[in-house]
Every structure is written in structure tokens, then in C-alpha cells.
């Protein structure tokens, strides 16, 4: 994602804040129940992606997970199956989770966007601003001990920063009061296998934190 898009997203959020628009916060009732949030996303028509989706990709896994992974947006395979990280990048993520001594069912996996952008293009500020409240609802409901942000996009959006992922990764941050570890995206690792050892270092920090 170019810094240009990030700047646009931040400017958009800034203007909404200044105008007192807080509609991206879910009602307290919604926050109490993940299935209510899922229902809302499933019928969401807030942006154009809803017209093109085959399925909403809400998130899967243990709703009491101590560890949550957050990616960018569904791709082709995810859109067809309605589940996150089930394509090639997903296979690698699954292997990483298993190497940590966990199963996919132990953790919770979701994305910033719940619908697939056409041709996997970068999410637009308008799409993020409508969709992020669902993720915040998921985080607040699950209250994991640790969140792992996968890739530049998830890290920069959730930490509200333009700092490059190369500098963000491997260090502990906070997101909605929760320990947040950014690392490289598994799709990036498929193109740059040499970066796997850095991601594995980051996963070891998470394993240590989880005990
Ligand atoms: N990439 C993502 O960021 N999320 C998915 O669910 C799949 C691929
Ligand atoms: N660039 C990205 O967009 N994501 C990564 O994970 C690493 C580099």
C-alpha cells in the first residue's frame, strides 16, 4: 500500500473526528455478542465491495482465543469459501500457527476488510472507515491477550501510523489496550522466503508472552 492511501485514510478519520462522527463505534448491545456483529456484517451494504462479494469473510476460530491474527482483506479463495486465510498465504499462516504449538482452531483469525477488493487491490479509505468498526467489535468481544498484525497494512491501520512495517515489526505495541505484535504478511513471505526467520523471531516473542 502506498503512503498516499494511508494519508488519505488518516485525513478521512481526522475529518470524521472533527465532525463528531463516531458511527464506526458499535452500539453496546452489538459489542456484547459476536453473532450480532456477524449478522450486521453479513447484511452490510456500506461500501461498493458488498455488490461484488460472493461471501463476507467475518473471521474464524476460537472466540475465547488468547491470540488473534489480523490480515488485510479476503482474496479470491477467501471470498469463495467465506473463511479467512485459506489460499496459499493461508497455508503458510497455518504452518506458522502449528509451529507455535497451536492449531488454527485455537486462535482467532480475521481481517481489516470483510469483503474482497476487486483484483485484490488496496482497500480504500471509505471501505476501511465503514468496516473497521466490525473488527473493533471483534477485538473488544474476544479480548485476546495478544494480537498479531499481519503485514504493513494491518499494522499501519491498527496502530494509526505511517511508520514502515520494517520498523514496526518485532516490537510490542498496543491496540485497543491489547499487546500488539506486527509482523510481515505471509503473502510477503511467499515472495521473500528470506524474511521467514524474522517472522519466526516475532512469533517466538508472542509464544513467550503467552507463556
Ligand atoms: N490475505 C489477507 O490479508 N487475508 C486473508 O484472509 C487472505 C489473504
Ligand atoms: N510489505 C508489505 O506490504 N507487507 C509486508 O508484510 C512486508 C512488506
mmCIF file of C-alpha atoms and ligand atoms in Angstrom:
data_model
loop_
_atom_site.group_PDB
_atom_site.id
_atom_site.type_symbol
_atom_site.label_atom_id
_atom_site.label_comp_id
_atom_site.label_asym_id
_atom_site.label_seq_id
_atom_site.Cartn_x
_atom_site.Cartn_y
_atom_site.Cartn_z
ATOM 1 C CA UNK A 1 0.000 0.000 0.000
ATOM 2 C CA UNK A 2 1.344 3.413 -0.877
ATOM 3 C CA UNK A 3 1.768 6.065 1.769
ATOM 4 C CA UNK A 4 -0.630 8.088 -0.294
ATOM 5 C CA UNK A 5 -3.515 5.780 0.613
ATOM 6 C CA UNK A 6 -2.541 5.839 4.280
ATOM 7 C CA UNK A 7 -2.506 9.631 4.256
ATOM 8 C CA UNK A 8 -5.978 9.641 2.710
ATOM 9 C CA UNK A 9 -7.257 7.217 5.332
ATOM 10 C CA UNK A 10 -5.842 9.286 8.172
ATOM 11 C CA UNK A 11 -7.219 12.508 6.713
ATOM 12 C CA UNK A 12 -10.621 10.846 6.395
ATOM 13 C CA UNK A 13 -10.627 9.664 10.022
ATOM 14 C CA UNK A 14 -9.383 13.043 11.197
ATOM 15 C CA UNK A 15 -12.222 14.852 9.448
ATOM 16 C CA UNK A 16 -14.802 12.406 10.843
ATOM 17 C CA UNK A 17 -13.422 13.003 14.344
ATOM 18 C CA UNK A 18 -13.520 16.760 13.898
ATOM 19 C CA UNK A 19 -17.105 16.497 12.716
ATOM 20 C CA UNK A 20 -18.063 14.441 15.728
ATOM 21 C CA UNK A 21 -18.866 11.379 13.658
ATOM 22 C CA UNK A 22 -18.409 8.292 15.760
ATOM 23 C CA UNK A 23 -20.700 5.945 13.891
ATOM 24 C CA UNK A 24 -17.874 3.466 13.479
ATOM 25 C CA UNK A 25 -18.390 2.548 17.113
ATOM 26 C CA UNK A 26 -20.882 -0.271 17.512
ATOM 27 C CA UNK A 27 -23.744 0.015 19.933
ATOM 28 C CA UNK A 28 -23.063 -1.546 23.373
ATOM 29 C CA UNK A 29 -25.555 -4.306 22.564
ATOM 30 C CA UNK A 30 -23.667 -5.272 19.432
ATOM 31 C CA UNK A 31 -20.386 -5.308 21.296
ATOM 32 C CA UNK A 32 -21.734 -7.937 23.683
ATOM 33 C CA UNK A 33 -22.384 -10.513 21.049
ATOM 34 C CA UNK A 34 -20.159 -11.632 18.235
ATOM 35 C CA UNK A 35 -23.042 -13.275 16.375
ATOM 36 C CA UNK A 36 -24.898 -9.940 16.288
ATOM 37 C CA UNK A 37 -21.854 -8.286 14.737
ATOM 38 C CA UNK A 38 -21.606 -11.133 12.230
ATOM 39 C CA UNK A 39 -25.265 -10.679 11.339
ATOM 40 C CA UNK A 40 -24.676 -6.983 10.759
ATOM 41 C CA UNK A 41 -21.635 -7.588 8.526
ATOM 42 C CA UNK A 42 -23.452 -10.245 6.539
ATOM 43 C CA UNK A 43 -26.097 -7.714 5.517
ATOM 44 C CA UNK A 44 -23.708 -4.742 5.306
ATOM 45 C CA UNK A 45 -24.087 -2.558 2.211
ATOM 46 C CA UNK A 46 -21.994 0.350 3.426
ATOM 47 C CA UNK A 47 -19.487 0.211 0.566
ATOM 48 C CA UNK A 48 -19.266 -0.948 -3.031
ATOM 49 C CA UNK A 49 -17.451 -4.175 -2.170
ATOM 50 C CA UNK A 50 -20.765 -5.602 -0.970
ATOM 51 C CA UNK A 51 -22.001 -5.653 -4.579
ATOM 52 C CA UNK A 52 -19.088 -7.791 -5.761
ATOM 53 C CA UNK A 53 -18.635 -10.242 -2.919
ATOM 54 C CA UNK A 54 -19.530 -13.913 -3.112
ATOM 55 C CA UNK A 55 -19.234 -14.174 0.659
ATOM 56 C CA UNK A 56 -18.497 -11.992 3.627
ATOM 57 C CA UNK A 57 -15.348 -13.183 5.382
ATOM 58 C CA UNK A 58 -16.091 -12.405 9.006
ATOM 59 C CA UNK A 59 -13.451 -14.393 10.876
ATOM 60 C CA UNK A 60 -12.963 -17.909 12.202
ATOM 61 C CA UNK A 61 -11.529 -19.678 15.201
ATOM 62 C CA UNK A 62 -11.815 -19.665 18.951
ATOM 63 C CA UNK A 63 -13.921 -16.758 20.170
ATOM 64 C CA UNK A 64 -12.129 -17.048 23.514
ATOM 65 C CA UNK A 65 -8.697 -17.142 21.875
ATOM 66 C CA UNK A 66 -5.680 -15.727 23.670
ATOM 67 C CA UNK A 67 -4.107 -14.991 20.289
ATOM 68 C CA UNK A 68 -5.728 -13.207 17.374
ATOM 69 C CA UNK A 69 -4.280 -12.748 13.867
ATOM 70 C CA UNK A 70 -5.422 -9.829 11.730
ATOM 71 C CA UNK A 71 -4.717 -9.609 7.997
ATOM 72 C CA UNK A 72 -5.656 -7.153 5.286
ATOM 73 C CA UNK A 73 -8.638 -8.344 3.251
ATOM 74 C CA UNK A 74 -10.071 -11.522 1.748
ATOM 75 C CA UNK A 75 -8.573 -12.719 -1.537
ATOM 76 C CA UNK A 76 -10.083 -14.878 -4.278
ATOM 77 C CA UNK A 77 -10.197 -18.135 -2.335
ATOM 78 C CA UNK A 78 -11.407 -16.485 0.887
ATOM 79 C CA UNK A 79 -14.252 -14.780 -0.979
ATOM 80 C CA UNK A 80 -15.376 -18.143 -2.391
ATOM 81 C CA UNK A 81 -15.136 -20.033 0.908
ATOM 82 C CA UNK A 82 -16.187 -17.224 3.271
ATOM 83 C CA UNK A 83 -13.225 -18.011 5.537
ATOM 84 C CA UNK A 84 -10.017 -16.023 6.111
ATOM 85 C CA UNK A 85 -6.564 -17.174 5.046
ATOM 86 C CA UNK A 86 -7.478 -20.310 3.103
ATOM 87 C CA UNK A 87 -5.363 -19.645 -0.010
ATOM 88 C CA UNK A 88 -1.598 -20.011 -0.435
ATOM 89 C CA UNK A 89 -0.784 -17.340 2.169
ATOM 90 C CA UNK A 90 -3.258 -19.040 4.476
ATOM 91 C CA UNK A 91 -1.480 -22.374 4.153
ATOM 92 C CA UNK A 92 1.739 -20.724 5.265
ATOM 93 C CA UNK A 93 -0.042 -18.971 8.145
ATOM 94 C CA UNK A 94 -1.475 -22.337 9.222
ATOM 95 C CA UNK A 95 2.039 -23.844 9.222
ATOM 96 C CA UNK A 96 3.333 -20.934 11.310
ATOM 97 C CA UNK A 97 0.470 -21.363 13.825
ATOM 98 C CA UNK A 98 1.186 -25.094 14.067
ATOM 99 C CA UNK A 99 4.907 -24.465 14.520
ATOM 100 C CA UNK A 100 3.919 -22.314 17.505
ATOM 101 C CA UNK A 101 2.365 -25.434 19.024
ATOM 102 C CA UNK A 102 -1.174 -24.246 18.306
ATOM 103 C CA UNK A 103 -3.957 -25.199 15.925
ATOM 104 C CA UNK A 104 -5.945 -22.826 13.734
ATOM 105 C CA UNK A 105 -8.977 -23.603 15.918
ATOM 106 C CA UNK A 106 -7.102 -22.339 18.994
ATOM 107 C CA UNK A 107 -6.610 -18.837 17.625
ATOM 108 C CA UNK A 108 -8.979 -16.323 16.035
ATOM 109 C CA UNK A 109 -8.276 -15.071 12.509
ATOM 110 C CA UNK A 110 -9.822 -12.063 10.812
ATOM 111 C CA UNK A 111 -9.083 -9.141 8.522
ATOM 112 C CA UNK A 112 -9.425 -5.365 8.371
ATOM 113 C CA UNK A 113 -11.875 -5.669 5.455
ATOM 114 C CA UNK A 114 -14.564 -8.333 5.441
ATOM 115 C CA UNK A 115 -15.186 -8.248 1.678
ATOM 116 C CA UNK A 116 -12.761 -8.857 -1.155
ATOM 117 C CA UNK A 117 -11.489 -5.828 -3.087
ATOM 118 C CA UNK A 118 -11.587 -6.478 -6.866
ATOM 119 C CA UNK A 119 -8.305 -7.871 -8.224
ATOM 120 C CA UNK A 120 -7.061 -7.724 -4.620
ATOM 121 C CA UNK A 121 -6.428 -4.003 -4.954
ATOM 122 C CA UNK A 122 -5.643 -1.999 -1.841
ATOM 123 C CA UNK A 123 -8.583 -1.146 0.403
ATOM 124 C CA UNK A 124 -9.905 2.402 0.018
ATOM 125 C CA UNK A 125 -10.267 4.851 2.925
ATOM 126 C CA UNK A 126 -14.045 4.786 2.600
ATOM 127 C CA UNK A 127 -14.111 0.971 2.783
ATOM 128 C CA UNK A 128 -11.879 0.897 5.852
ATOM 129 C CA UNK A 129 -13.778 3.596 7.683
ATOM 130 C CA UNK A 130 -17.015 1.632 7.337
ATOM 131 C CA UNK A 131 -15.522 -1.789 8.019
ATOM 132 C CA UNK A 132 -13.110 -1.156 10.896
ATOM 133 C CA UNK A 133 -15.891 -0.951 13.479
ATOM 134 C CA UNK A 134 -16.638 -4.632 12.931
ATOM 135 C CA UNK A 135 -13.046 -5.561 13.667
ATOM 136 C CA UNK A 136 -13.004 -3.339 16.749
ATOM 137 C CA UNK A 137 -16.169 -5.135 17.872
ATOM 138 C CA UNK A 138 -14.457 -8.500 17.370
ATOM 139 C CA UNK A 139 -11.355 -7.414 19.295
ATOM 140 C CA UNK A 140 -13.409 -5.976 22.162
ATOM 141 C CA UNK A 141 -15.522 -9.123 22.374
ATOM 142 C CA UNK A 142 -12.696 -11.667 22.151
ATOM 143 C CA UNK A 143 -10.264 -9.617 24.240
ATOM 144 C CA UNK A 144 -7.239 -11.716 23.274
ATOM 145 C CA UNK A 145 -4.045 -11.457 25.276
ATOM 146 C CA UNK A 146 -2.050 -10.809 22.104
ATOM 147 C CA UNK A 147 -2.883 -9.562 18.617
ATOM 148 C CA UNK A 148 -0.557 -10.300 15.709
ATOM 149 C CA UNK A 149 -0.936 -7.824 12.850
ATOM 150 C CA UNK A 150 -0.048 -9.459 9.524
ATOM 151 C CA UNK A 151 1.642 -7.109 7.074
ATOM 152 C CA UNK A 152 2.161 -3.442 6.579
ATOM 153 C CA UNK A 153 -1.483 -2.686 6.039
ATOM 154 C CA UNK A 154 -2.938 -4.221 9.223
ATOM 155 C CA UNK A 155 -0.081 -2.822 11.310
ATOM 156 C CA UNK A 156 -0.295 0.723 9.987
ATOM 157 C CA UNK A 157 -4.084 0.926 10.146
ATOM 158 C CA UNK A 158 -4.405 -0.552 13.627
ATOM 159 C CA UNK A 159 -1.533 1.494 15.047
ATOM 160 C CA UNK A 160 -2.617 4.617 13.134
ATOM 161 C CA UNK A 161 0.881 5.250 11.916
ATOM 162 C CA UNK A 162 2.821 5.593 8.679
ATOM 163 C CA UNK A 163 5.939 4.025 10.166
ATOM 164 C CA UNK A 164 7.199 1.314 7.781
ATOM 165 C CA UNK A 165 6.499 -2.324 8.690
ATOM 166 C CA UNK A 166 10.246 -2.985 8.703
ATOM 167 C CA UNK A 167 10.456 -0.716 11.756
ATOM 168 C CA UNK A 168 7.171 -1.695 13.382
ATOM 169 C CA UNK A 169 7.680 -5.465 13.306
ATOM 170 C CA UNK A 170 9.307 -7.358 16.118
ATOM 171 C CA UNK A 171 8.367 -4.752 18.733
ATOM 172 C CA UNK A 172 5.431 -4.702 21.120
ATOM 173 C CA UNK A 173 2.779 -2.051 20.548
ATOM 174 C CA UNK A 174 -0.743 -1.530 21.898
ATOM 175 C CA UNK A 175 -4.039 -1.732 20.009
ATOM 176 C CA UNK A 176 -7.280 -1.155 21.922
ATOM 177 C CA UNK A 177 -5.400 -1.847 25.128
ATOM 178 C CA UNK A 178 -4.039 -5.174 23.871
ATOM 179 C CA UNK A 179 -0.423 -6.214 23.294
ATOM 180 C CA UNK A 180 0.097 -5.937 19.557
ATOM 181 C CA UNK A 181 2.909 -7.552 17.562
ATOM 182 C CA UNK A 182 3.222 -6.553 13.916
ATOM 183 C CA UNK A 183 4.997 -8.908 11.560
ATOM 184 C CA UNK A 184 5.356 -9.485 7.817
ATOM 185 C CA UNK A 185 2.394 -10.803 5.853
ATOM 186 C CA UNK A 186 2.561 -14.500 4.858
ATOM 187 C CA UNK A 187 1.975 -13.441 1.210
ATOM 188 C CA UNK A 188 5.140 -11.343 1.505
ATOM 189 C CA UNK A 189 6.979 -14.395 2.861
ATOM 190 C CA UNK A 190 5.929 -16.405 -0.180
ATOM 191 C CA UNK A 191 7.725 -13.842 -2.336
ATOM 192 C CA UNK A 192 10.578 -13.283 0.135
ATOM 193 C CA UNK A 193 11.302 -16.571 1.946
ATOM 194 C CA UNK A 194 14.396 -14.977 3.471
ATOM 195 C CA UNK A 195 12.146 -12.912 5.736
ATOM 196 C CA UNK A 196 10.709 -16.061 7.373
ATOM 197 C CA UNK A 197 13.364 -16.068 10.055
ATOM 198 C CA UNK A 198 12.339 -12.564 11.145
ATOM 199 C CA UNK A 199 8.676 -13.592 11.373
ATOM 200 C CA UNK A 200 9.680 -16.660 13.367
ATOM 201 C CA UNK A 201 11.578 -14.366 15.783
ATOM 202 C CA UNK A 202 8.376 -12.324 16.179
ATOM 203 C CA UNK A 203 6.314 -15.482 16.776
ATOM 204 C CA UNK A 204 8.765 -16.542 19.494
ATOM 205 C CA UNK A 205 8.140 -13.238 21.260
ATOM 206 C CA UNK A 206 4.419 -13.967 21.106
ATOM 207 C CA UNK A 207 4.929 -17.519 22.427
ATOM 208 C CA UNK A 208 6.950 -16.128 25.321
ATOM 209 C CA UNK A 209 4.214 -13.595 26.119
ATOM 210 C CA UNK A 210 1.549 -16.331 26.051
ATOM 211 C CA UNK A 211 3.723 -18.486 28.306
HETATM 212 N N1 LIG B 1 -4.584 -12.139 2.832
HETATM 213 C C1 LIG B 1 -5.169 -11.482 3.843
HETATM 214 O O1 LIG B 1 -4.721 -10.429 4.266
HETATM 215 N N2 LIG B 1 -6.254 -12.024 4.382
HETATM 216 C C2 LIG B 1 -6.782 -13.171 4.003
HETATM 217 O O2 LIG B 1 -7.777 -13.600 4.569
HETATM 218 C C3 LIG B 1 -6.145 -13.851 2.936
HETATM 219 C C4 LIG B 1 -5.055 -13.312 2.365
HETATM 220 N N1 LIG B 2 5.435 -5.083 2.577
HETATM 221 C C1 LIG B 2 4.149 -5.340 2.818
HETATM 222 O O1 LIG B 2 3.258 -4.762 2.218
HETATM 223 N N2 LIG B 2 3.840 -6.268 3.730
HETATM 224 C C2 LIG B 2 4.769 -6.932 4.425
HETATM 225 O O2 LIG B 2 4.432 -7.775 5.240
HETATM 226 C C3 LIG B 2 6.125 -6.636 4.154
HETATM 227 C C4 LIG B 2 6.425 -5.700 3.243
#
